[in-house]
GROMACS .gro file of C-alpha atoms in nm:
model
  244
    1MET     CA    1  12.855   6.872   3.671
    2GLU     CA    2  12.567   6.946   3.439
    3ARG     CA    3  12.206   7.062   3.474
    4THR     CA    4  11.968   7.035   3.178
    5GLY     CA    5  12.266   7.038   2.942
    6ASP     CA    6  12.449   7.338   3.100
    7LYS     CA    7  12.788   7.274   3.257
    8LEU     CA    8  12.808   7.419   3.607
    9PHE     CA    9  13.153   7.288   3.688
   10GLU     CA   10  13.427   7.121   3.483
   11LYS     CA   11  13.774   7.015   3.593
   12ALA     CA   12  14.038   6.821   3.401
   13LEU     CA   13  14.288   6.625   3.611
   14GLU     CA   14  14.598   6.429   3.530
   15TYR     CA   15  14.732   6.169   3.768
   16PRO     CA   16  14.820   6.234   4.050
   17ALA     CA   17  14.654   6.580   4.066
   18THR     CA   18  14.344   6.625   4.284
   19LEU     CA   19  14.056   6.873   4.308
   20ASP     CA   20  14.146   7.204   4.472
   21THR     CA   21  13.782   7.283   4.561
   22VAL     CA   22  13.487   7.094   4.706
   23PRO     CA   23  13.201   7.116   4.454
   24LYS     CA   24  12.846   7.067   4.576
   25ILE     CA   25  12.644   6.790   4.411
   26LYS     CA   26  12.264   6.791   4.414
   27ALA     CA   27  12.003   6.560   4.269
   28THR     CA   28  11.938   6.821   3.997
   29THR     CA   29  12.310   6.856   3.912
   30PRO     CA   30  12.432   6.504   3.838
   31LEU     CA   31  12.805   6.436   3.854
   32ILE     CA   32  12.974   6.295   3.543
   33ILE     CA   33  13.327   6.153   3.556
   34THR     CA   34  13.503   6.067   3.230
   35PHE     CA   35  13.857   5.931   3.214
   36ASP     CA   36  14.089   5.730   2.993
   37SER     CA   37  14.373   5.494   3.083
   38GLN     CA   38  14.716   5.463   2.923
   39THR     CA   39  15.030   5.263   2.979
   40VAL     CA   40  15.371   5.415   3.048
   41ASN     CA   41  15.424   5.409   2.671
   42ASP     CA   42  15.118   5.633   2.615
   43THR     CA   43  14.918   5.351   2.454
   44SER     CA   44  14.553   5.292   2.532
   45LEU     CA   45  14.493   5.038   2.809
   46VAL     CA   46  14.180   4.826   2.838
   47LEU     CA   47  14.078   4.794   3.201
   48ASP     CA   48  13.936   4.479   3.356
   49GLN     CA   49  13.791   4.681   3.646
   50ALA     CA   50  13.685   5.045   3.657
   51LEU     CA   51  13.505   5.170   3.966
   52VAL     CA   52  13.444   5.514   4.118
   53SER     CA   53  13.452   5.500   4.497
   54PHE     CA   54  13.261   5.749   4.716
   55GLN     CA   55  13.361   5.729   5.085
   56HIS     CA   56  13.184   5.942   5.343
   57VAL     CA   57  13.446   6.145   5.529
   58ASP     CA   58  13.266   6.117   5.866
   59THR     CA   59  13.096   5.777   5.868
   60LYS     CA   60  13.348   5.601   5.636
   61ASN     CA   61  13.059   5.435   5.453
   62GLU     CA   62  13.156   5.361   5.095
   63VAL     CA   63  12.961   5.346   4.769
   64ALA     CA   64  13.129   5.204   4.458
   65LEU     CA   65  12.973   5.275   4.117
   66PRO     CA   66  13.098   5.107   3.797
   67ALA     CA   67  13.228   5.307   3.504
   68ARG     CA   68  13.123   5.186   3.161
   69ALA     CA   69  13.353   5.174   2.861
   70VAL     CA   70  13.288   5.415   2.572
   71LYS     CA   71  13.431   5.244   2.264
   72SER     CA   72  13.397   5.545   2.033
   73THR     CA   73  13.636   5.755   2.245
   74GLU     CA   74  13.830   5.468   2.411
   75SER     CA   75  13.743   5.612   2.751
   76TYR     CA   76  13.535   5.529   3.057
   77LYS     CA   77  13.232   5.716   3.193
   78MET     CA   78  13.042   5.717   3.521
   79ASP     CA   79  12.752   5.945   3.604
   80VAL     CA   80  12.560   5.990   3.928
   81SER     CA   81  12.209   6.008   3.791
   82ARG     CA   82  11.906   6.122   3.990
   83LYS     CA   83  11.820   5.762   4.059
   84ASN     CA   84  12.167   5.684   4.196
   85PHE     CA   85  12.167   6.006   4.398
   86ARG     CA   86  11.835   5.922   4.566
   87LEU     CA   87  11.945   5.564   4.622
   88HIS     CA   88  12.289   5.625   4.772
   89PHE     CA   89  12.328   5.989   4.880
   90SER     CA   90  11.989   6.146   4.963
   91SER     CA   91  11.971   5.972   5.299
   92ALA     CA   92  12.341   6.025   5.379
   93PRO     CA   93  12.450   6.373   5.268
   94GLY     CA   94  12.789   6.520   5.348
   95VAL     CA   95  13.144   6.534   5.216
   96TYR     CA   96  13.263   6.231   5.022
   97ASN     CA   97  13.612   6.139   4.911
   98VAL     CA   98  13.610   6.039   4.544
   99ALA     CA   99  13.865   5.794   4.404
  100LEU     CA  100  13.916   5.579   4.096
  101VAL     CA  101  13.973   5.208   4.158
  102LEU     CA  102  14.123   5.067   3.839
  103GLY     CA  103  14.250   4.720   3.764
  104SER     CA  104  14.417   4.535   3.478
  105PHE     CA  105  14.540   4.177   3.470
  106LYS     CA  106  14.842   4.285   3.264
  107GLN     CA  107  14.936   4.617   3.429
  108GLY     CA  108  14.809   4.569   3.785
  109GLY     CA  109  14.587   4.806   3.984
  110LEU     CA  110  14.571   5.176   4.067
  111PHE     CA  111  14.392   5.376   4.337
  112TYR     CA  112  14.363   5.740   4.228
  113ASP     CA  113  14.235   5.989   4.489
  114LEU     CA  114  14.048   6.264   4.300
  115GLY     CA  115  13.952   6.480   4.599
  116ASN     CA  116  13.632   6.562   4.785
  117VAL     CA  117  13.278   6.652   4.681
  118GLU     CA  118  12.980   6.748   4.893
  119MET     CA  119  12.650   6.567   4.843
  120VAL     CA  120  12.363   6.802   4.929
  121ALA     CA  121  12.034   6.633   5.013
  122PRO     CA  122  11.703   6.785   4.899
  123LYS     CA  123  11.509   6.983   5.155
  124GLY     CA  124  11.290   6.773   5.381
  125THR     CA  125  11.511   6.463   5.350
  126LYS     CA  126  11.592   6.297   5.682
  127GLU     CA  127  11.922   6.126   5.725
  128LYS     CA  128  11.891   5.755   5.794
  129LYS     CA  129  12.084   5.627   6.090
  130HIS     CA  130  12.220   5.279   6.048
  131GLU     CA  131  12.235   5.114   6.386
  132VAL     CA  132  12.366   4.763   6.440
  133ALA     CA  133  12.237   4.591   6.751
  134TYR     CA  134  12.426   4.291   6.882
  135GLY     CA  135  12.268   4.040   7.115
  136PRO     CA  136  12.073   3.715   7.131
  137LYS     CA  137  11.808   3.656   6.870
  138PRO     CA  138  11.452   3.563   6.967
  139GLU     CA  139  11.409   3.197   7.040
  140ILE     CA  140  11.279   2.993   6.749
  141HIS     CA  141  10.998   2.756   6.842
  142HIS     CA  142  10.955   2.459   6.614
  143ARG     CA  143  10.616   2.298   6.578
  144PHE     CA  144  10.616   1.959   6.414
  145ALA     CA  145  10.321   1.839   6.212
  146GLU     CA  146  10.075   1.635   6.409
  147PRO     CA  147  10.037   1.272   6.296
  148GLN     CA  148   9.739   1.201   6.079
  149LYS     CA  149   9.444   1.025   6.234
  150MET     CA  150   9.434   0.664   6.115
  151PRO     CA  151   9.108   0.476   6.061
  152ASN     CA  152   8.996   0.194   6.287
  153ILE     CA  153   9.198  -0.129   6.250
  154LEU     CA  154   8.884  -0.319   6.141
  155VAL     CA  155   8.837  -0.082   5.846
  156SER     CA  156   9.199  -0.138   5.738
  157LEU     CA  157   9.162  -0.517   5.764
  158PHE     CA  158   8.837  -0.508   5.563
  159PHE     CA  159   8.990  -0.324   5.270
  160THR     CA  160   9.303  -0.539   5.289
  161GLY     CA  161   9.081  -0.844   5.260
  162LEU     CA  162   8.919  -0.700   4.948
  163VAL     CA  163   9.255  -0.727   4.774
  164VAL     CA  164   9.228  -1.108   4.791
  165VAL     CA  165   8.883  -1.112   4.627
  166PRO     CA  166   9.013  -1.097   4.265
  167PHE     CA  167   9.246  -1.393   4.333
  168ILE     CA  168   8.958  -1.593   4.478
  169GLY     CA  169   8.752  -1.498   4.174
  170LEU     CA  170   9.032  -1.624   3.948
  171LEU     CA  171   9.039  -1.961   4.124
  172GLY     CA  172   8.659  -1.982   4.106
  173GLY     CA  173   8.665  -1.908   3.733
  174TRP     CA  174   8.921  -2.182   3.676
  175ALA     CA  175   8.707  -2.430   3.873
  176TYR     CA  176   8.396  -2.327   3.675
  177LEU     CA  177   8.576  -2.378   3.342
  178GLY     CA  178   8.710  -2.717   3.450
  179VAL     CA  179   9.074  -2.619   3.448
  180ASN     CA  180   9.293  -2.874   3.625
  181ALA     CA  181   9.663  -2.942   3.667
  182ASP     CA  182   9.647  -3.323   3.637
  183LYS     CA  183   9.832  -3.336   3.307
  184LEU     CA  184  10.112  -3.095   3.388
  185GLN     CA  185  10.320  -3.407   3.458
  186MET     CA  186  10.341  -3.468   3.080
  187GLU     CA  187  10.608  -3.192   3.069
  188PRO     CA  188  10.709  -3.129   3.430
  189VAL     CA  189  11.020  -2.918   3.361
  190GLY     CA  190  10.860  -2.672   3.119
  191SER     CA  191  10.541  -2.657   3.323
  192VAL     CA  192  10.724  -2.586   3.649
  193VAL     CA  193  10.933  -2.310   3.489
  194PHE     CA  194  10.629  -2.158   3.323
  195MET     CA  195  10.427  -2.158   3.645
  196GLY     CA  196  10.727  -2.018   3.832
  197LEU     CA  197  10.741  -1.725   3.587
  198ILE     CA  198  10.368  -1.667   3.635
  199ALA     CA  199  10.431  -1.659   4.010
  200ALA     CA  200  10.713  -1.408   3.946
  201TYR     CA  201  10.463  -1.184   3.766
  202ILE     CA  202  10.229  -1.205   4.066
  203THR     CA  203  10.518  -1.124   4.301
  204LEU     CA  204  10.613  -0.827   4.083
  205ALA     CA  205  10.256  -0.698   4.099
  206ILE     CA  206  10.262  -0.727   4.480
  207ALA     CA  207  10.599  -0.547   4.492
  208TYR     CA  208  10.458  -0.263   4.280
  209TRP     CA  209  10.158  -0.238   4.511
  210ILE     CA  210  10.388  -0.224   4.816
  211GLY     CA  211  10.628   0.042   4.693
  212VAL     CA  212  10.829  -0.033   4.377
  213LYS     CA  213  10.816   0.252   4.124
  214LEU     CA  214  10.637   0.219   3.792
  215PHE     CA  215  10.936   0.229   3.555
  216PRO     CA  216  11.141  -0.037   3.744
  217THR     CA  217  10.828  -0.254   3.752
  218LEU     CA  218  10.784  -0.223   3.374
  219THR     CA  219  11.152  -0.305   3.324
  220TYR     CA  220  11.128  -0.625   3.528
  221ALA     CA  221  10.807  -0.719   3.348
  222LEU     CA  222  10.977  -0.684   3.008
  223VAL     CA  223  11.263  -0.902   3.129
  224LEU     CA  224  11.016  -1.173   3.234
  225ALA     CA  225  10.806  -1.148   2.918
  226LEU     CA  226  11.030  -1.337   2.674
  227PRO     CA  227  11.117  -1.635   2.896
  228THR     CA  228  10.749  -1.665   3.000
  229TYR     CA  229  10.640  -1.679   2.636
  230LEU     CA  230  10.910  -1.930   2.537
  231THR     CA  231  10.856  -2.166   2.830
  232GLY     CA  232  10.478  -2.153   2.789
  233GLN     CA  233  10.509  -2.227   2.418
  234TYR     CA  234  10.750  -2.512   2.490
  235ALA     CA  235  10.534  -2.669   2.761
  236LEU     CA  236  10.216  -2.656   2.546
  237SER     CA  237  10.392  -2.796   2.239
  238LYS     CA  238  10.535  -3.089   2.436
  239ARG     CA  239  10.193  -3.163   2.587
  240ILE     CA  240  10.032  -3.166   2.241
  241GLU     CA  241  10.304  -3.396   2.108
  242LYS     CA  242  10.247  -3.650   2.387
  243ARG     CA  243   9.870  -3.641   2.337
  244ILE     CA  244   9.920  -3.721   1.971
   0.00000   0.00000   0.00000
């Protein structure tokens, strides 16, 4: 234990020895535990897990703090800083059993009981009591979203009818320009295929308006583009040839 750089207590242990006294730990006297691990052949052993366990003697509540590796000395170090003390021990003072929980994939695990220490809470600190209450939970009441208010059916029909206005305008424009289908019979096959592809474009536009996503619509339109161009070019060329 140290306070502002002065050691108040120091004890060196070798497995399986334990502490013969119960030192008192305060927030102003942080506890530092340093240890190294070796194999049976006295060679340094790299641990895959190094934890320091603090178990309250009375309540059996346990706090496990990790020990970090110190490469320069090939050892491991864990310190109970003021922050850790306030977080874990200020509200639950008392005697704790301290143990090392070590693990290695090659050598297995080890639980080393170091002994007991007493965590002394600062004056004015109240111990928190952890109570677990078992029983039914409050009933959960679900409230579903209310349906949106729809406009009058006549309003819906009016705007639906407006969708047909551009098509009527298209037919009126054709009639005004004198467009007719009398001579489509000069090339019936090409003309029928071409008009069928035009109808497919109109159907695709309706499908997009109803619910088809944009990117699938563009994909289908690209697929229809080349045959529409070729059949239209073929039908017009055949009609010009027969007129000549």
